[in-house]
PDB file of C-alpha atoms in Angstrom:
ATOM      1  CA  UNK E   1       9.492   9.739 -20.077  1.00 50.00           C
ATOM      2  CA  UNK E   2      12.057   6.833 -20.474  1.00 54.00           C
ATOM      3  CA  UNK E   3      11.371   5.681 -17.059  1.00 58.00           C
ATOM      4  CA  UNK E   4       7.585   6.121 -17.013  1.00 58.00           C
ATOM      5  CA  UNK E   5       7.576   3.861 -20.032  1.00 60.00           C
ATOM      6  CA  UNK E   6       9.972   1.584 -18.124  1.00 64.00           C
ATOM      7  CA  UNK E   7       7.657   1.367 -15.434  1.00 63.00           C
ATOM      8  CA  UNK E   8       4.444   0.621 -17.436  1.00 64.00           C
ATOM      9  CA  UNK E   9       6.236  -2.446 -19.223  1.00 63.00           C
ATOM     10  CA  UNK E  10       7.199  -3.513 -16.420  1.00 64.00           C
ATOM     11  CA  UNK E  11       4.107  -3.540 -15.350  1.00 68.00           C
ATOM     12  CA  UNK E  12       2.725  -5.164 -18.082  1.00 67.00           C
ATOM     13  CA  UNK E  13       5.213  -7.989 -18.146  1.00 64.00           C
ATOM     14  CA  UNK E  14       4.287  -8.431 -14.614  1.00 68.00           C
ATOM     15  CA  UNK E  15       0.830  -8.904 -15.341  1.00 68.00           C
ATOM     16  CA  UNK E  16       2.179 -11.417 -18.051  1.00 67.00           C
ATOM     17  CA  UNK E  17       3.833 -13.216 -15.355  1.00 63.00           C
ATOM     18  CA  UNK E  18       1.072 -13.167 -12.933  1.00 62.00           C
ATOM     19  CA  UNK E  19      -1.527 -14.583 -15.089  1.00 59.00           C
ATOM     20  CA  UNK E  20       0.732 -17.358 -16.863  1.00 63.00           C
ATOM     21  CA  UNK E  21       1.610 -18.361 -12.809  1.00 57.00           C
ATOM     22  CA  UNK E  22      -1.571 -18.368 -11.433  1.00 60.00           C
ATOM     23  CA  UNK E  23      -3.482 -19.278 -15.143  1.00 67.00           C
ATOM     24  CA  UNK E  24      -5.558 -16.566 -14.366  1.00 62.00           C
ATOM     25  CA  UNK E  25      -8.893 -17.166 -16.117  1.00 68.00           C
ATOM     26  CA  UNK E  26     -10.734 -14.502 -18.005  1.00 63.00           C
ATOM     27  CA  UNK E  27     -13.627 -12.357 -16.538  1.00 65.00           C
ATOM     28  CA  UNK E  28     -16.642 -11.723 -17.724  1.00 63.00           C
ATOM     29  CA  UNK E  29     -17.319  -8.088 -18.047  1.00 65.00           C
ATOM     30  CA  UNK E  30     -18.407  -5.890 -21.127  1.00 57.00           C
ATOM     31  CA  UNK E  31     -14.916  -4.798 -21.991  1.00 64.00           C
ATOM     32  CA  UNK E  32     -14.128  -8.827 -21.974  1.00 62.00           C
ATOM     33  CA  UNK E  33     -16.620  -9.801 -24.232  1.00 62.00           C
ATOM     34  CA  UNK E  34     -16.221 -10.430 -28.287  1.00 63.00           C
ATOM     35  CA  UNK E  35     -17.285  -6.590 -30.059  1.00 61.00           C
ATOM     36  CA  UNK E  36     -19.552  -7.817 -32.325  1.00 64.00           C
ATOM     37  CA  UNK E  37     -22.031  -8.658 -29.536  1.00 59.00           C
ATOM     38  CA  UNK E  38     -22.942  -4.696 -29.366  1.00 58.00           C
ATOM     39  CA  UNK E  39     -24.012  -4.836 -32.921  1.00 61.00           C
ATOM     40  CA  UNK E  40     -26.379  -7.752 -32.423  1.00 58.00           C
ATOM     41  CA  UNK E  41     -30.159  -8.050 -31.102  1.00 53.00           C
ATOM     42  CA  UNK E  42     -28.662 -10.852 -28.576  1.00 54.00           C
ATOM     43  CA  UNK E  43     -26.757  -7.657 -27.013  1.00 53.00           C
ATOM     44  CA  UNK E  44     -28.492  -8.242 -23.549  1.00 59.00           C
ATOM     45  CA  UNK E  45     -28.833 -12.132 -23.969  1.00 60.00           C
ATOM     46  CA  UNK E  46     -26.202 -12.750 -20.927  1.00 61.00           C
ATOM     47  CA  UNK E  47     -26.257 -16.565 -22.011  1.00 64.00           C
ATOM     48  CA  UNK E  48     -24.863 -16.136 -25.655  1.00 64.00           C
ATOM     49  CA  UNK E  49     -21.942 -13.756 -24.498  1.00 67.00           C
ATOM     50  CA  UNK E  50     -18.461 -14.832 -25.995  1.00 69.00           C
ATOM     51  CA  UNK E  51     -15.484 -13.788 -24.635  1.00 71.00           C
ATOM     52  CA  UNK E  52     -13.249 -12.056 -27.036  1.00 72.00           C
ATOM     53  CA  UNK E  53      -9.999 -14.003 -27.953  1.00 74.00           C
ATOM     54  CA  UNK E  54      -7.393 -11.462 -27.678  1.00 76.00           C
ATOM     55  CA  UNK E  55      -5.900 -10.115 -24.104  1.00 74.00           C
ATOM     56  CA  UNK E  56      -9.195  -7.942 -23.567  1.00 74.00           C
ATOM     57  CA  UNK E  57     -10.796 -11.297 -22.103  1.00 69.00           C
ATOM     58  CA  UNK E  58      -9.079  -9.866 -19.122  1.00 71.00           C
ATOM     59  CA  UNK E  59     -10.912  -6.587 -19.157  1.00 73.00           C
ATOM     60  CA  UNK E  60     -13.741  -6.692 -17.002  1.00 71.00           C
ATOM     61  CA  UNK E  61     -14.962  -3.213 -17.362  1.00 72.00           C
ATOM     62  CA  UNK E  62     -13.975   0.720 -18.130  1.00 75.00           C
ATOM     63  CA  UNK E  63     -10.641   1.328 -16.213  1.00 75.00           C
ATOM     64  CA  UNK E  64     -10.230   4.038 -14.136  1.00 78.00           C
ATOM     65  CA  UNK E  65      -8.948   7.066 -15.868  1.00 84.00           C
ATOM     66  CA  UNK E  66      -8.363   8.750 -12.525  1.00 87.00           C
ATOM     67  CA  UNK E  67      -6.454   5.838 -11.190  1.00 87.00           C
ATOM     68  CA  UNK E  68      -3.975   6.479 -14.464  1.00 86.00           C
ATOM     69  CA  UNK E  69      -3.823  10.024 -13.876  1.00 89.00           C
ATOM     70  CA  UNK E  70      -2.800   9.818 -10.126  1.00 89.00           C
ATOM     71  CA  UNK E  71      -0.521   7.101 -10.730  1.00 90.00           C
ATOM     72  CA  UNK E  72       1.383   9.437 -13.276  1.00 91.00           C
ATOM     73  CA  UNK E  73       1.446  12.380 -11.350  1.00 92.00           C
ATOM     74  CA  UNK E  74       2.625  10.373  -8.550  1.00 90.00           C
ATOM     75  CA  UNK E  75       5.420   9.335 -10.194  1.00 91.00           C
ATOM     76  CA  UNK E  76       6.264  11.918 -11.673  1.00 92.00           C
ATOM     77  CA  UNK E  77       6.483  13.658  -7.974  1.00 91.00           C
ATOM     78  CA  UNK E  78       8.547  10.897  -6.784  1.00 90.00           C
ATOM     79  CA  UNK E  79      11.196  11.398  -9.611  1.00 91.00           C
ATOM     80  CA  UNK E  80      11.179  15.044  -9.457  1.00 94.00           C
ATOM     81  CA  UNK E  81      12.247  14.598  -5.343  1.00 92.00           C
ATOM     82  CA  UNK E  82      14.230  11.769  -6.561  1.00 93.00           C
ATOM     83  CA  UNK E  83      14.165   8.099  -5.662  1.00 91.00           C
ATOM     84  CA  UNK E  84      17.859   8.790  -4.000  1.00 94.00           C
ATOM     85  CA  UNK E  85      15.960  11.434  -1.917  1.00 96.00           C
ATOM     86  CA  UNK E  86      13.260   9.169  -0.807  1.00 94.00           C
ATOM     87  CA  UNK E  87      15.228   6.743   0.573  1.00 94.00           C
ATOM     88  CA  UNK E  88      17.818   9.206   2.440  1.00 95.00           C
ATOM     89  CA  UNK E  89      13.978  10.700   3.576  1.00 97.00           C
ATOM     90  CA  UNK E  90      12.332   7.342   4.607  1.00 96.00           C
ATOM     91  CA  UNK E  91      15.374   6.105   6.520  1.00 96.00           C
ATOM     92  CA  UNK E  92      16.268   9.324   7.894  1.00 97.00           C
ATOM     93  CA  UNK E  93      11.981   9.383   9.492  1.00 98.00           C
ATOM     94  CA  UNK E  94      12.510   5.580  10.342  1.00 97.00           C
ATOM     95  CA  UNK E  95      15.737   6.384  12.816  1.00 97.00           C
ATOM     96  CA  UNK E  96      13.757   9.114  14.418  1.00 98.00           C
ATOM     97  CA  UNK E  97      10.718   6.501  14.614  1.00 98.00           C
ATOM     98  CA  UNK E  98      13.040   4.169  16.274  1.00 98.00           C
ATOM     99  CA  UNK E  99      14.709   6.333  18.772  1.00 97.00           C
ATOM    100  CA  UNK E 100      11.352   7.767  20.021  1.00 98.00           C
ATOM    101  CA  UNK E 101      10.071   4.222  20.475  1.00 98.00           C
ATOM    102  CA  UNK E 102      13.114   3.342  22.210  1.00 97.00           C
ATOM    103  CA  UNK E 103      12.577   6.239  24.527  1.00 97.00           C
ATOM    104  CA  UNK E 104       8.825   4.596  25.775  1.00 95.00           C
ATOM    105  CA  UNK E 105      10.890   1.382  26.480  1.00 95.00           C
ATOM    106  CA  UNK E 106       9.370  -0.239  23.928  1.00 96.00           C
ATOM    107  CA  UNK E 107      11.109  -3.333  22.093  1.00 97.00           C
ATOM    108  CA  UNK E 108      11.394  -3.260  18.397  1.00 97.00           C
ATOM    109  CA  UNK E 109      11.080  -5.915  15.986  1.00 96.00           C
ATOM    110  CA  UNK E 110      12.592  -4.462  13.538  1.00 93.00           C
ATOM    111  CA  UNK E 111      16.598  -4.589  12.687  1.00 94.00           C
ATOM    112  CA  UNK E 112      18.388  -1.872  14.290  1.00 90.00           C
ATOM    113  CA  UNK E 113      21.737  -1.466  11.989  1.00 91.00           C
ATOM    114  CA  UNK E 114      21.238   1.072   9.230  1.00 87.00           C
ATOM    115  CA  UNK E 115      22.386  -1.594   6.860  1.00 90.00           C
ATOM    116  CA  UNK E 116      19.398  -4.002   7.713  1.00 93.00           C
ATOM    117  CA  UNK E 117      16.387  -1.603   7.574  1.00 91.00           C
ATOM    118  CA  UNK E 118      13.478  -0.675   5.701  1.00 93.00           C
ATOM    119  CA  UNK E 119      10.914   2.266   5.659  1.00 95.00           C
ATOM    120  CA  UNK E 120       9.025   0.025   8.096  1.00 97.00           C
ATOM    121  CA  UNK E 121       9.342   0.071  11.706  1.00 98.00           C
ATOM    122  CA  UNK E 122       7.409  -2.719  14.053  1.00 98.00           C
ATOM    123  CA  UNK E 123       7.514  -2.698  17.593  1.00 98.00           C
ATOM    124  CA  UNK E 124       6.172  -4.965  20.254  1.00 97.00           C
ATOM    125  CA  UNK E 125       3.011  -4.094  22.218  1.00 95.00           C
ATOM    126  CA  UNK E 126       0.540  -5.770  24.692  1.00 92.00           C
ATOM    127  CA  UNK E 127      -2.624  -5.902  22.507  1.00 92.00           C
ATOM    128  CA  UNK E 128      -1.604  -4.450  19.694  1.00 95.00           C
ATOM    129  CA  UNK E 129      -5.305  -4.690  17.831  1.00 95.00           C
ATOM    130  CA  UNK E 130      -7.325  -2.725  20.125  1.00 93.00           C
ATOM    131  CA  UNK E 131      -4.622  -0.270  20.094  1.00 95.00           C
ATOM    132  CA  UNK E 132      -4.395   0.588  16.184  1.00 96.00           C
ATOM    133  CA  UNK E 133      -8.114   0.745  16.443  1.00 95.00           C
ATOM    134  CA  UNK E 134      -7.934   3.518  19.100  1.00 93.00           C
ATOM    135  CA  UNK E 135      -4.980   5.271  16.937  1.00 95.00           C
ATOM    136  CA  UNK E 136      -7.108   5.276  13.776  1.00 95.00           C
ATOM    137  CA  UNK E 137     -10.184   6.704  15.903  1.00 94.00           C
ATOM    138  CA  UNK E 138      -7.223   9.696  16.540  1.00 92.00           C
ATOM    139  CA  UNK E 139      -6.491   9.611  12.483  1.00 94.00           C
ATOM    140  CA  UNK E 140      -3.394   7.492  12.810  1.00 96.00           C
ATOM    141  CA  UNK E 141      -3.357   4.756   9.892  1.00 96.00           C
ATOM    142  CA  UNK E 142      -0.864   2.249  11.234  1.00 97.00           C
ATOM    143  CA  UNK E 143      -1.451  -1.675  11.508  1.00 96.00           C
ATOM    144  CA  UNK E 144      -1.045  -4.444  14.118  1.00 96.00           C
ATOM    145  CA  UNK E 145       1.328  -7.286  12.543  1.00 94.00           C
ATOM    146  CA  UNK E 146       3.447  -9.950  14.476  1.00 93.00           C
ATOM    147  CA  UNK E 147       2.225  -8.887  17.803  1.00 94.00           C
ATOM    148  CA  UNK E 148       2.982  -5.390  17.352  1.00 96.00           C
ATOM    149  CA  UNK E 149       2.620  -2.178  15.673  1.00 98.00           C
ATOM    150  CA  UNK E 150       4.065  -1.943  12.099  1.00 98.00           C
ATOM    151  CA  UNK E 151       4.469   2.103  11.281  1.00 98.00           C
ATOM    152  CA  UNK E 152       5.613   3.061   7.765  1.00 97.00           C
ATOM    153  CA  UNK E 153       6.508   6.589   7.397  1.00 97.00           C
ATOM    154  CA  UNK E 154       6.913   7.764   3.688  1.00 95.00           C
ATOM    155  CA  UNK E 155       8.939  10.878   2.636  1.00 93.00           C
ATOM    156  CA  UNK E 156       5.757  13.159   2.476  1.00 92.00           C
ATOM    157  CA  UNK E 157       5.582  12.305   6.482  1.00 97.00           C
ATOM    158  CA  UNK E 158       6.935  15.362   9.060  1.00 98.00           C
ATOM    159  CA  UNK E 159       8.758  14.723  12.710  1.00 98.00           C
ATOM    160  CA  UNK E 160       5.785  16.381  13.937  1.00 98.00           C
ATOM    161  CA  UNK E 161       3.446  13.015  12.596  1.00 98.00           C
ATOM    162  CA  UNK E 162       6.046  11.036  14.533  1.00 98.00           C
ATOM    163  CA  UNK E 163       5.765  13.088  17.448  1.00 98.00           C
ATOM    164  CA  UNK E 164       2.104  12.774  17.751  1.00 97.00           C
ATOM    165  CA  UNK E 165       2.120   9.167  16.993  1.00 98.00           C
ATOM    166  CA  UNK E 166       4.232   8.802  20.164  1.00 98.00           C
ATOM    167  CA  UNK E 167       2.189  10.868  22.429  1.00 97.00           C
ATOM    168  CA  UNK E 168      -0.670   8.745  21.201  1.00 96.00           C
ATOM    169  CA  UNK E 169       1.034   5.546  22.319  1.00 96.00           C
ATOM    170  CA  UNK E 170       2.076   7.027  25.313  1.00 94.00           C
ATOM    171  CA  UNK E 171      -1.447   8.031  25.895  1.00 93.00           C
ATOM    172  CA  UNK E 172      -2.561   4.712  24.767  1.00 88.00           C
ATOM    173  CA  UNK E 173      -0.451   2.674  26.761  1.00 84.00           C
ATOM    174  CA  UNK E 174      -1.071   4.689  30.228  1.00 83.00           C
ATOM    175  CA  UNK E 175      -5.194   4.347  30.326  1.00 81.00           C
ATOM    176  CA  UNK E 176      -4.713   0.280  29.238  1.00 74.00           C
ATOM    177  CA  UNK E 177      -2.482   0.222  32.440  1.00 69.00           C
ATOM    178  CA  UNK E 178      -5.030   2.457  34.397  1.00 64.00           C
ATOM    179  CA  UNK E 179      -7.735   0.260  32.764  1.00 60.00           C
ATOM    180  CA  UNK E 180      -6.250  -2.917  34.027  1.00 59.00           C
ATOM    181  CA  UNK E 181      -5.746  -1.364  37.714  1.00 51.00           C
TER     182      UNK E 181
END
């Protein structure tokens, strides 16, 4: 529970820093106005609404309770699995992906040295946007970045999904080559 509270406090501090740094302006919504307006006949007079002088002036509406529940459950899952285990799993999957990409003869744009890696793998490929769109139609979500394809496996992915991705990349490359002939 301490970790969750710490994360929430960090998020609050981060939001405060963003508001200060970017001079975020209050937004008009039911939660950002002085609450007295709801007790008057002028409630629907949108021209006389007054912003709250409290932090609530940045709240535009009802917070999404479902998002908070989902975020809390996601944090519990991550903390139960263990951050170190998540890192080890992600790096193992990216290593597997890198080996499969290299086996296709594609050029990595991601550092190969383990100490310089993250959970992102990017490789150079012709027509990355077109390929990403084809993959999306087959239920594979990656993105076109830096004249290549960016893949971000996470701890919940399995090697079979990487194999499917590689098979689809191979098929797509072959179909693009046959179209050019």
